[in-house]
mmCIF file of C-alpha atoms and ligand atoms in Angstrom:
data_model
loop_
_atom_site.group_PDB
_atom_site.id
_atom_site.type_symbol
_atom_site.label_atom_id
_atom_site.label_comp_id
_atom_site.label_asym_id
_atom_site.label_seq_id
_atom_site.Cartn_x
_atom_site.Cartn_y
_atom_site.Cartn_z
ATOM 1 C CA UNK A 689 26.850 -0.096 19.858
ATOM 2 C CA UNK A 690 23.067 0.661 19.658
ATOM 3 C CA UNK A 691 20.842 -0.192 22.617
ATOM 4 C CA UNK A 692 19.089 -3.459 22.007
ATOM 5 C CA UNK A 693 15.659 -3.818 23.658
ATOM 6 C CA UNK A 694 14.982 -7.186 21.960
ATOM 7 C CA UNK A 695 17.851 -9.516 22.839
ATOM 8 C CA UNK A 696 18.655 -9.845 19.225
ATOM 9 C CA UNK A 697 18.509 -8.197 15.891
ATOM 10 C CA UNK A 698 14.645 -8.630 15.482
ATOM 11 C CA UNK A 699 12.626 -5.371 15.428
ATOM 12 C CA UNK A 700 9.996 -5.562 18.091
ATOM 13 C CA UNK A 701 7.656 -3.062 19.477
ATOM 14 C CA UNK A 702 6.575 -2.478 23.162
ATOM 15 C CA UNK A 703 3.320 -4.599 22.454
ATOM 16 C CA UNK A 704 5.431 -7.694 21.252
ATOM 17 C CA UNK A 705 4.635 -7.317 17.579
ATOM 18 C CA UNK A 706 7.548 -8.277 15.325
ATOM 19 C CA UNK A 707 8.141 -5.758 12.451
ATOM 20 C CA UNK A 708 9.467 -7.336 9.298
ATOM 21 C CA UNK A 709 7.577 -5.309 6.575
ATOM 22 C CA UNK A 710 8.616 -1.903 5.131
ATOM 23 C CA UNK A 711 6.562 0.173 2.770
ATOM 24 C CA UNK A 712 8.599 2.693 0.877
ATOM 25 C CA UNK A 713 7.147 5.579 -0.683
ATOM 26 C CA UNK A 714 9.360 6.746 -3.670
ATOM 27 C CA UNK A 715 7.523 9.940 -4.677
ATOM 28 C CA UNK A 716 4.419 11.992 -3.481
ATOM 29 C CA UNK A 717 3.540 12.746 -7.037
ATOM 30 C CA UNK A 718 0.770 11.268 -9.059
ATOM 31 C CA UNK A 719 -0.892 11.551 -12.343
ATOM 32 C CA UNK A 720 -4.407 10.441 -11.156
ATOM 33 C CA UNK A 721 -6.648 12.323 -8.796
ATOM 34 C CA UNK A 722 -8.566 9.551 -7.059
ATOM 35 C CA UNK A 723 -11.301 11.307 -5.095
ATOM 36 C CA UNK A 724 -10.602 9.393 -1.920
ATOM 37 C CA UNK A 725 -6.914 10.339 -2.077
ATOM 38 C CA UNK A 726 -6.241 13.772 -3.782
ATOM 39 C CA UNK A 727 -8.270 16.880 -4.605
ATOM 40 C CA UNK A 728 -8.583 17.743 -8.295
ATOM 41 C CA UNK A 729 -6.357 20.821 -7.932
ATOM 42 C CA UNK A 730 -3.877 22.308 -5.588
ATOM 43 C CA UNK A 731 -1.420 19.474 -4.697
ATOM 44 C CA UNK A 732 1.936 20.738 -3.857
ATOM 45 C CA UNK A 733 4.763 18.370 -4.677
ATOM 46 C CA UNK A 734 8.083 17.847 -2.910
ATOM 47 C CA UNK A 735 11.174 19.184 -4.576
ATOM 48 C CA UNK A 736 13.537 16.623 -6.173
ATOM 49 C CA UNK A 737 16.208 17.207 -3.551
ATOM 50 C CA UNK A 738 13.817 16.660 -0.764
ATOM 51 C CA UNK A 739 13.308 12.961 -1.827
ATOM 52 C CA UNK A 740 15.645 10.232 -0.840
ATOM 53 C CA UNK A 741 17.924 9.123 -3.633
ATOM 54 C CA UNK A 742 18.004 5.493 -4.752
ATOM 55 C CA UNK A 743 21.433 5.137 -2.994
ATOM 56 C CA UNK A 744 19.977 6.457 0.258
ATOM 57 C CA UNK A 745 17.068 4.203 0.027
ATOM 58 C CA UNK A 746 19.335 1.245 -0.674
ATOM 59 C CA UNK A 747 21.432 2.084 2.355
ATOM 60 C CA UNK A 748 18.548 2.458 4.624
ATOM 61 C CA UNK A 749 17.038 -0.836 3.336
ATOM 62 C CA UNK A 750 20.381 -2.650 3.904
ATOM 63 C CA UNK A 751 20.557 -1.503 7.397
ATOM 64 C CA UNK A 752 16.823 -2.190 8.183
ATOM 65 C CA UNK A 753 17.227 -5.749 6.690
ATOM 66 C CA UNK A 754 20.130 -6.411 9.045
ATOM 67 C CA UNK A 755 17.609 -5.920 11.964
ATOM 68 C CA UNK A 756 14.975 -8.100 10.419
ATOM 69 C CA UNK A 757 13.112 -6.232 7.746
ATOM 70 C CA UNK A 758 12.391 -8.960 4.994
ATOM 71 C CA UNK A 759 9.514 -7.593 2.924
ATOM 72 C CA UNK A 760 9.426 -4.443 0.876
ATOM 73 C CA UNK A 761 6.611 -2.691 -0.966
ATOM 74 C CA UNK A 762 7.343 0.283 -3.210
ATOM 75 C CA UNK A 763 4.470 2.685 -3.407
ATOM 76 C CA UNK A 764 3.769 6.517 -3.531
ATOM 77 C CA UNK A 765 2.130 8.723 -4.806
ATOM 78 C CA UNK A 766 2.509 6.915 -8.077
ATOM 79 C CA UNK A 767 5.874 5.009 -7.808
ATOM 80 C CA UNK A 768 6.121 4.545 -11.714
ATOM 81 C CA UNK A 769 6.344 8.319 -11.919
ATOM 82 C CA UNK A 770 9.784 8.050 -10.330
ATOM 83 C CA UNK A 771 12.480 7.874 -13.162
ATOM 84 C CA UNK A 772 13.846 4.330 -13.913
ATOM 85 C CA UNK A 773 12.305 2.646 -10.840
ATOM 86 C CA UNK A 774 13.677 -0.677 -12.026
ATOM 87 C CA UNK A 775 17.156 0.604 -10.988
ATOM 88 C CA UNK A 776 16.013 0.712 -7.475
ATOM 89 C CA UNK A 777 14.124 -2.604 -7.731
ATOM 90 C CA UNK A 778 17.500 -4.056 -8.821
ATOM 91 C CA UNK A 779 19.409 -2.419 -5.921
ATOM 92 C CA UNK A 780 16.810 -3.775 -3.337
ATOM 93 C CA UNK A 781 16.352 -7.275 -4.756
ATOM 94 C CA UNK A 782 20.149 -7.792 -4.275
ATOM 95 C CA UNK A 783 20.016 -6.918 -0.540
ATOM 96 C CA UNK A 784 20.681 -10.009 1.744
ATOM 97 C CA UNK A 785 17.580 -10.823 3.813
ATOM 98 C CA UNK A 786 14.905 -9.253 1.510
ATOM 99 C CA UNK A 787 12.802 -12.169 0.420
ATOM 100 C CA UNK A 788 9.745 -10.239 -0.849
ATOM 101 C CA UNK A 789 9.636 -7.269 -3.061
ATOM 102 C CA UNK A 790 6.296 -5.790 -4.172
ATOM 103 C CA UNK A 791 4.861 -2.735 -5.834
ATOM 104 C CA UNK A 792 1.521 -1.040 -5.691
ATOM 105 C CA UNK A 793 0.673 1.182 -8.702
ATOM 106 C CA UNK A 794 -2.105 2.752 -10.499
ATOM 107 C CA UNK A 795 -0.772 0.856 -13.604
ATOM 108 C CA UNK A 796 -0.767 3.798 -15.989
ATOM 109 C CA UNK A 797 2.855 3.237 -16.886
ATOM 110 C CA UNK A 798 2.920 -0.409 -16.251
ATOM 111 C CA UNK A 799 2.668 -1.875 -19.785
ATOM 112 C CA UNK A 800 5.876 0.058 -20.767
ATOM 113 C CA UNK A 801 7.795 -0.807 -17.551
ATOM 114 C CA UNK A 802 6.577 -4.259 -16.516
ATOM 115 C CA UNK A 803 9.209 -6.262 -18.255
ATOM 116 C CA UNK A 804 12.137 -4.214 -16.878
ATOM 117 C CA UNK A 805 10.647 -4.253 -13.382
ATOM 118 C CA UNK A 806 10.291 -7.974 -13.405
ATOM 119 C CA UNK A 807 13.856 -8.513 -14.848
ATOM 120 C CA UNK A 808 15.186 -6.384 -12.041
ATOM 121 C CA UNK A 809 13.698 -8.628 -9.373
ATOM 122 C CA UNK A 810 10.221 -7.392 -8.635
ATOM 123 C CA UNK A 811 8.234 -10.306 -7.118
ATOM 124 C CA UNK A 812 4.658 -9.072 -6.900
ATOM 125 C CA UNK A 813 2.409 -6.287 -8.134
ATOM 126 C CA UNK A 814 -0.809 -4.800 -6.773
ATOM 127 C CA UNK A 815 -2.836 -2.653 -9.032
ATOM 128 C CA UNK A 816 -5.582 -0.060 -8.037
ATOM 129 C CA UNK A 817 -8.554 -0.347 -10.050
ATOM 130 C CA UNK A 818 -11.888 0.937 -8.512
ATOM 131 C CA UNK A 819 -14.212 0.400 -11.532
ATOM 132 C CA UNK A 820 -14.645 -1.958 -14.376
ATOM 133 C CA UNK A 821 -16.630 0.700 -16.111
ATOM 134 C CA UNK A 822 -14.530 3.346 -18.066
ATOM 135 C CA UNK A 823 -17.066 6.181 -17.403
ATOM 136 C CA UNK A 824 -17.113 5.278 -13.709
ATOM 137 C CA UNK A 825 -13.463 4.852 -13.622
ATOM 138 C CA UNK A 826 -12.994 8.492 -14.858
ATOM 139 C CA UNK A 827 -15.463 9.500 -12.084
ATOM 140 C CA UNK A 828 -13.371 7.726 -9.280
ATOM 141 C CA UNK A 829 -9.972 8.699 -10.619
ATOM 142 C CA UNK A 830 -10.750 12.107 -12.498
ATOM 143 C CA UNK A 831 -8.748 10.532 -15.329
ATOM 144 C CA UNK A 832 -9.990 8.803 -18.463
ATOM 145 C CA UNK A 833 -7.263 6.159 -18.373
ATOM 146 C CA UNK A 834 -9.205 2.806 -17.806
ATOM 147 C CA UNK A 835 -7.791 1.409 -20.940
ATOM 148 C CA UNK A 836 -4.160 2.189 -20.106
ATOM 149 C CA UNK A 837 -4.623 0.561 -16.730
ATOM 150 C CA UNK A 838 -6.105 -2.521 -18.045
ATOM 151 C CA UNK A 839 -3.254 -2.884 -20.697
ATOM 152 C CA UNK A 840 -0.848 -2.572 -17.798
ATOM 153 C CA UNK A 841 -2.585 -5.360 -15.933
ATOM 154 C CA UNK A 842 -2.589 -7.656 -18.992
ATOM 155 C CA UNK A 843 1.134 -6.949 -19.685
ATOM 156 C CA UNK A 844 1.966 -8.020 -16.061
ATOM 157 C CA UNK A 845 -0.314 -11.156 -16.497
ATOM 158 C CA UNK A 846 1.593 -12.024 -19.741
ATOM 159 C CA UNK A 847 4.802 -11.936 -17.975
ATOM 160 C CA UNK A 848 3.586 -14.632 -15.567
ATOM 161 C CA UNK A 849 3.618 -12.691 -12.383
ATOM 162 C CA UNK A 850 1.181 -14.199 -9.869
ATOM 163 C CA UNK A 851 -0.969 -13.357 -8.148
ATOM 164 C CA UNK A 852 -1.860 -10.090 -9.425
ATOM 165 C CA UNK A 853 -3.867 -8.250 -6.711
ATOM 166 C CA UNK A 854 -6.362 -5.701 -7.671
ATOM 167 C CA UNK A 855 -7.145 -3.131 -5.021
ATOM 168 C CA UNK A 856 -10.689 -1.728 -5.020
ATOM 169 C CA UNK A 857 -11.906 1.148 -2.774
ATOM 170 C CA UNK A 858 -15.645 1.367 -2.796
ATOM 171 C CA UNK A 859 -17.459 4.706 -2.127
ATOM 172 C CA UNK A 860 -21.079 4.535 -1.423
ATOM 173 C CA UNK A 861 -23.186 6.129 -4.114
ATOM 174 C CA UNK A 862 -20.360 5.984 -6.640
ATOM 175 C CA UNK A 863 -18.885 2.436 -7.324
ATOM 176 C CA UNK A 864 -20.647 0.332 -4.806
ATOM 177 C CA UNK A 865 -22.951 -1.072 -7.585
ATOM 178 C CA UNK A 866 -20.006 -2.948 -9.095
ATOM 179 C CA UNK A 867 -19.502 -5.483 -6.331
ATOM 180 C CA UNK A 868 -20.917 -8.421 -8.442
ATOM 181 C CA UNK A 869 -18.944 -7.350 -11.473
ATOM 182 C CA UNK A 870 -15.719 -7.626 -9.372
ATOM 183 C CA UNK A 871 -16.966 -11.076 -8.097
ATOM 184 C CA UNK A 872 -17.351 -12.332 -11.671
ATOM 185 C CA UNK A 873 -13.969 -10.926 -12.622
ATOM 186 C CA UNK A 874 -12.497 -12.875 -9.483
ATOM 187 C CA UNK A 875 -14.132 -16.067 -10.837
ATOM 188 C CA UNK A 876 -12.956 -15.593 -14.451
ATOM 189 C CA UNK A 877 -9.420 -14.485 -14.121
ATOM 190 C CA UNK A 878 -6.399 -15.326 -11.813
ATOM 191 C CA UNK A 879 -6.635 -12.055 -9.870
ATOM 192 C CA UNK A 880 -7.081 -11.522 -6.333
ATOM 193 C CA UNK A 881 -9.675 -8.939 -5.989
ATOM 194 C CA UNK A 882 -9.000 -6.952 -2.620
ATOM 195 C CA UNK A 883 -11.497 -4.689 -1.151
ATOM 196 C CA UNK A 884 -10.008 -1.913 0.977
ATOM 197 C CA UNK A 885 -12.453 0.041 3.157
ATOM 198 C CA UNK A 886 -12.456 3.726 2.493
ATOM 199 C CA UNK A 887 -10.296 5.434 5.271
ATOM 200 C CA UNK A 888 -10.236 9.222 6.389
ATOM 201 C CA UNK A 889 -6.653 9.674 5.102
ATOM 202 C CA UNK A 890 -7.006 11.522 1.716
ATOM 203 C CA UNK A 891 -6.779 15.134 1.168
ATOM 204 C CA UNK A 892 -10.241 16.604 0.803
ATOM 205 C CA UNK A 893 -11.509 12.987 0.567
ATOM 206 C CA UNK A 894 -15.079 13.800 1.738
ATOM 207 C CA UNK A 895 -14.816 10.768 4.074
ATOM 208 C CA UNK A 896 -17.802 10.023 6.315
ATOM 209 C CA UNK A 897 -18.868 6.792 7.940
ATOM 210 C CA UNK A 898 -21.961 6.436 5.720
ATOM 211 C CA UNK A 899 -19.713 6.460 2.476
ATOM 212 C CA UNK A 900 -17.814 3.451 3.747
ATOM 213 C CA UNK A 901 -19.004 0.076 2.291
ATOM 214 C CA UNK A 902 -18.131 -2.374 4.971
ATOM 215 C CA UNK A 903 -16.698 -5.767 4.253
ATOM 216 C CA UNK A 904 -19.765 -7.451 5.647
ATOM 217 C CA UNK A 905 -22.032 -5.732 3.123
ATOM 218 C CA UNK A 906 -19.770 -6.760 0.268
ATOM 219 C CA UNK A 907 -19.762 -10.426 1.426
ATOM 220 C CA UNK A 908 -23.572 -10.478 1.714
ATOM 221 C CA UNK A 909 -24.063 -8.732 -1.702
ATOM 222 C CA UNK A 910 -21.828 -11.442 -3.313
ATOM 223 C CA UNK A 911 -23.317 -14.343 -1.582
ATOM 224 C CA UNK A 912 -26.833 -13.289 -2.504
ATOM 225 C CA UNK A 913 -25.910 -12.161 -6.051
ATOM 226 C CA UNK A 914 -24.334 -15.376 -6.942
ATOM 227 C CA UNK A 915 -26.228 -17.804 -4.715
ATOM 228 C CA UNK A 916 -23.190 -19.145 -3.074
ATOM 229 C CA UNK A 917 -21.245 -18.786 0.184
ATOM 230 C CA UNK A 918 -17.874 -17.270 0.493
ATOM 231 C CA UNK A 919 -15.485 -19.517 2.605
ATOM 232 C CA UNK A 920 -12.277 -18.468 4.169
ATOM 233 C CA UNK A 921 -9.024 -19.427 2.238
ATOM 234 C CA UNK A 922 -6.195 -20.628 4.590
ATOM 235 C CA UNK A 923 -3.031 -18.948 3.369
ATOM 236 C CA UNK A 924 0.375 -18.368 4.724
ATOM 237 C CA UNK A 925 1.798 -15.085 5.797
ATOM 238 C CA UNK A 926 0.800 -11.916 7.620
ATOM 239 C CA UNK A 927 -1.178 -9.977 5.253
ATOM 240 C CA UNK A 928 -3.750 -7.520 6.679
ATOM 241 C CA UNK A 929 -6.493 -9.009 4.533
ATOM 242 C CA UNK A 930 -8.910 -11.862 5.026
ATOM 243 C CA UNK A 931 -9.246 -13.978 1.969
ATOM 244 C CA UNK A 932 -12.256 -15.928 0.780
ATOM 245 C CA UNK A 933 -13.362 -18.050 -2.252
ATOM 246 C CA UNK A 934 -16.710 -19.080 -3.408
ATOM 247 C CA UNK A 935 -17.820 -22.541 -1.937
ATOM 248 C CA UNK A 936 -17.363 -24.188 -5.375
ATOM 249 C CA UNK A 937 -13.723 -23.436 -4.942
ATOM 250 C CA UNK A 938 -13.474 -20.632 -7.501
ATOM 251 C CA UNK A 939 -12.452 -16.995 -7.020
ATOM 252 C CA UNK A 940 -9.997 -15.361 -4.643
ATOM 253 C CA UNK A 941 -11.349 -12.382 -2.760
ATOM 254 C CA UNK A 942 -9.554 -10.400 -0.083
ATOM 255 C CA UNK A 943 -10.921 -7.784 2.352
ATOM 256 C CA UNK A 944 -8.886 -5.161 4.208
ATOM 257 C CA UNK A 945 -11.512 -4.082 6.908
ATOM 258 C CA UNK A 946 -9.441 -1.094 8.163
ATOM 259 C CA UNK A 947 -12.520 0.662 9.499
ATOM 260 C CA UNK A 948 -14.850 -2.103 10.672
ATOM 261 C CA UNK A 949 -12.205 -4.642 11.939
ATOM 262 C CA UNK A 950 -8.685 -3.173 11.922
ATOM 263 C CA UNK A 951 -5.717 -5.430 11.835
ATOM 264 C CA UNK A 952 -3.665 -3.308 14.230
ATOM 265 C CA UNK A 953 -3.138 -6.218 16.812
ATOM 266 C CA UNK A 954 -1.159 -8.184 14.095
ATOM 267 C CA UNK A 955 0.480 -5.133 12.181
ATOM 268 C CA UNK A 956 3.952 -5.978 11.248
ATOM 269 C CA UNK A 957 4.614 -2.762 9.127
ATOM 270 C CA UNK A 958 6.458 0.544 9.177
ATOM 271 C CA UNK A 959 6.663 3.122 6.389
ATOM 272 C CA UNK A 960 9.376 5.270 5.028
ATOM 273 C CA UNK A 961 8.090 8.567 3.284
ATOM 274 C CA UNK A 962 9.658 9.687 0.054
ATOM 275 C CA UNK A 963 11.382 12.516 2.004
ATOM 276 C CA UNK A 964 12.867 9.858 4.381
ATOM 277 C CA UNK A 965 10.529 10.034 7.446
ATOM 278 C CA UNK A 966 9.844 6.810 9.330
ATOM 279 C CA UNK A 967 6.238 6.345 10.360
ATOM 280 C CA UNK A 968 5.270 3.435 12.532
ATOM 281 C CA UNK A 969 1.557 3.553 11.662
ATOM 282 C CA UNK A 970 -0.354 5.024 8.580
ATOM 283 C CA UNK A 971 -2.010 7.268 11.253
ATOM 284 C CA UNK A 972 1.030 8.177 13.223
ATOM 285 C CA UNK A 973 1.200 11.780 14.516
ATOM 286 C CA UNK A 974 4.894 11.630 14.935
ATOM 287 C CA UNK A 975 7.775 10.756 12.304
ATOM 288 C CA UNK A 976 11.475 9.965 12.763
ATOM 289 C CA UNK A 977 13.721 11.702 10.262
ATOM 290 C CA UNK A 978 16.145 9.254 8.655
ATOM 291 C CA UNK A 979 17.004 11.606 5.737
ATOM 292 C CA UNK A 980 18.433 14.119 8.199
ATOM 293 C CA UNK A 981 20.358 11.330 9.986
ATOM 294 C CA UNK A 982 22.059 9.967 6.839
ATOM 295 C CA UNK A 983 22.629 13.374 5.204
ATOM 296 C CA UNK A 984 24.371 14.508 8.503
ATOM 297 C CA UNK A 985 26.608 11.417 8.170
ATOM 298 C CA UNK A 986 25.338 9.080 10.885
ATOM 299 C CA UNK A 987 26.980 5.657 10.906
ATOM 300 C CA UNK A 988 25.027 2.350 10.597
ATOM 301 C CA UNK A 989 24.975 1.768 14.334
ATOM 302 C CA UNK A 990 23.432 4.994 15.032
ATOM 303 C CA UNK A 991 20.749 4.524 12.404
ATOM 304 C CA UNK A 992 20.046 1.111 13.996
ATOM 305 C CA UNK A 993 19.812 2.520 17.367
ATOM 306 C CA UNK A 994 17.282 5.120 16.115
ATOM 307 C CA UNK A 995 15.278 2.424 14.190
ATOM 308 C CA UNK A 996 15.096 0.136 17.252
ATOM 309 C CA UNK A 997 13.824 3.110 19.351
ATOM 310 C CA UNK A 998 11.263 4.331 16.875
ATOM 311 C CA UNK A 999 9.791 0.689 16.417
ATOM 312 C CA UNK A 1000 9.647 0.178 20.122
ATOM 313 C CA UNK A 1001 7.326 3.175 20.419
ATOM 314 C CA UNK A 1002 4.865 1.935 17.638
ATOM 315 C CA UNK A 1003 1.370 2.876 18.204
ATOM 316 C CA UNK A 1004 -1.214 0.215 19.579
ATOM 317 C CA UNK A 1005 -3.231 0.949 16.699
ATOM 318 C CA UNK A 1006 -5.414 3.616 14.922
ATOM 319 C CA UNK A 1007 -8.760 4.986 16.261
ATOM 320 C CA UNK A 1008 -10.779 5.603 13.049
ATOM 321 C CA UNK A 1009 -14.352 6.279 14.190
ATOM 322 C CA UNK A 1010 -13.591 6.231 17.744
ATOM 323 C CA UNK A 1011 -13.114 9.103 20.417
ATOM 324 C CA UNK A 1012 -9.564 10.573 20.181
ATOM 325 C CA UNK A 1013 -9.178 9.923 16.302
ATOM 326 C CA UNK A 1014 -6.825 12.602 14.979
ATOM 327 C CA UNK A 1015 -6.197 12.793 11.220
ATOM 328 C CA UNK A 1016 -2.517 12.843 10.548
ATOM 329 C CA UNK A 1017 -1.398 16.121 8.749
ATOM 330 C CA UNK A 1018 0.066 14.023 5.838
ATOM 331 C CA UNK A 1019 -2.187 12.180 3.504
ATOM 332 C CA UNK A 1020 -2.020 8.727 2.132
ATOM 333 C CA UNK A 1021 -0.312 9.865 -1.107
ATOM 334 C CA UNK A 1022 2.291 11.772 0.940
ATOM 335 C CA UNK A 1023 2.893 8.929 3.349
ATOM 336 C CA UNK A 1024 2.766 6.068 0.874
ATOM 337 C CA UNK A 1025 -0.316 3.822 0.792
HETATM 338 N N1 SAM B 1482 -0.569 5.296 -6.698
HETATM 339 C C1 SAM B 1482 -0.542 3.901 -6.392
HETATM 340 C C2 SAM B 1482 -1.912 3.273 -6.397
HETATM 341 O O1 SAM B 1482 -2.957 3.935 -6.402
HETATM 342 O O2 SAM B 1482 -1.926 1.964 -6.305
HETATM 343 C C3 SAM B 1482 0.069 3.702 -4.930
HETATM 344 C C4 SAM B 1482 -0.057 4.623 -3.863
HETATM 345 S S1 SAM B 1482 -1.879 4.578 -3.228
HETATM 346 C C5 SAM B 1482 -1.926 5.702 -1.989
HETATM 347 C C6 SAM B 1482 -2.039 2.989 -2.570
HETATM 348 C C7 SAM B 1482 -3.329 2.384 -2.130
HETATM 349 O O3 SAM B 1482 -3.937 3.217 -1.258
HETATM 350 C C8 SAM B 1482 -4.223 2.339 -3.319
HETATM 351 O O4 SAM B 1482 -4.635 0.952 -3.409
HETATM 352 C C9 SAM B 1482 -5.320 3.180 -3.055
HETATM 353 O O5 SAM B 1482 -6.708 2.769 -3.439
HETATM 354 C C10 SAM B 1482 -5.409 3.271 -1.428
HETATM 355 N N2 SAM B 1482 -5.970 4.385 -0.854
HETATM 356 C C11 SAM B 1482 -5.663 5.672 -1.140
HETATM 357 N N3 SAM B 1482 -6.415 6.481 -0.350
HETATM 358 C C12 SAM B 1482 -7.318 5.619 0.340
HETATM 359 C C13 SAM B 1482 -8.331 5.891 1.322
HETATM 360 N N4 SAM B 1482 -8.646 7.092 1.759
HETATM 361 N N5 SAM B 1482 -8.844 4.885 1.863
HETATM 362 C C14 SAM B 1482 -8.553 3.573 1.440
HETATM 363 N N6 SAM B 1482 -7.570 3.235 0.636
HETATM 364 C C15 SAM B 1482 -7.036 4.271 -0.005
HETATM 365 FE FE1 SF4 B 1483 -2.555 8.568 -7.155
HETATM 366 FE FE2 SF4 B 1483 -2.852 6.178 -6.008
HETATM 367 FE FE3 SF4 B 1483 -3.753 8.343 -4.720
HETATM 368 FE FE4 SF4 B 1483 -5.081 7.440 -6.814
HETATM 369 S S1 SF4 B 1483 -4.669 6.314 -4.929
HETATM 370 S S2 SF4 B 1483 -4.419 9.544 -6.483
HETATM 371 S S3 SF4 B 1483 -3.401 6.744 -8.205
HETATM 372 S S4 SF4 B 1483 -1.665 7.987 -5.282
#
């Protein structure tokens, strides 16, 4: 029987944080080249046999769920590039204990896959969309795909999935002039517009502090531009974002202030890379190899013991922009954003 630091099956780290949220990267590949994430050329992808199979992912999720993992997010790279993702969605949605199954996608393939994904049991979808202007969108993603992405968002909306969260990364000097356009979109449509501060985790991302547009600046720009205050929305759950609406009760806007106000103290997440490595922080410098374990025939109890151990050692938090910060050698797209 595996060691149990926690007097129960709940996953807990040495700082007392309960871990119930697992992000699974299903591929490192992507058909976009967002400038904060990947360089235009030279990405080297993992080989197919290096990736966990759907059966292997299913087995790990089942074991992890027995220890308290309740929420799963599928991500990548671009998760919809993995063939027949709805088959994996179906497997995970049938695992006892999983109460929330979500997807983060660039939405390029969403219009054609949305119905199958929802039928298979997907609960929620986040779409990354950094610009509402097709020309600027191409500048951010290095792909002229704005209309495909928008079509994907509307397909999900038509299926009644709610809320659809739209992730926006602003880079100073490129798309930071679109704050008000996004505010108006949040007021017009039932989307949660979620701003994520630009982090130093992309390959060749050109990150510097002065390219980050901080939450506070976005709030001030919106309040000034619309002549209305943003007020906090009370909501349930342990999301990393702070949510606001305009004082007239309209709009739903989230902020993930990973650089200016990290949520590490309340972090409830761990991550599984597409090649089966567990990371207890986006910025971890070490990983635990679950693919090796399962391919060498480890039984469920051994896997549980290794998981409990790894979670116990979860880092206190990241050090972006502080002394001692070290960039991990894997990028966001290789880890799973
Ligand atoms: N390809 C999918 C997508 O773009 O939604 C899923 C993977 S992507 C790595 C997940 C999220 O990470 C996206 O919302 C993206 O905007 C965000 N992201 C990637 N690089 C980032 C960076 N350097 N700073 C902040 N967010 C980043
Ligand atoms: Fe691809 Fe998502 Fe990275 Fe953009 S952010 S390059 S869509 S993985």
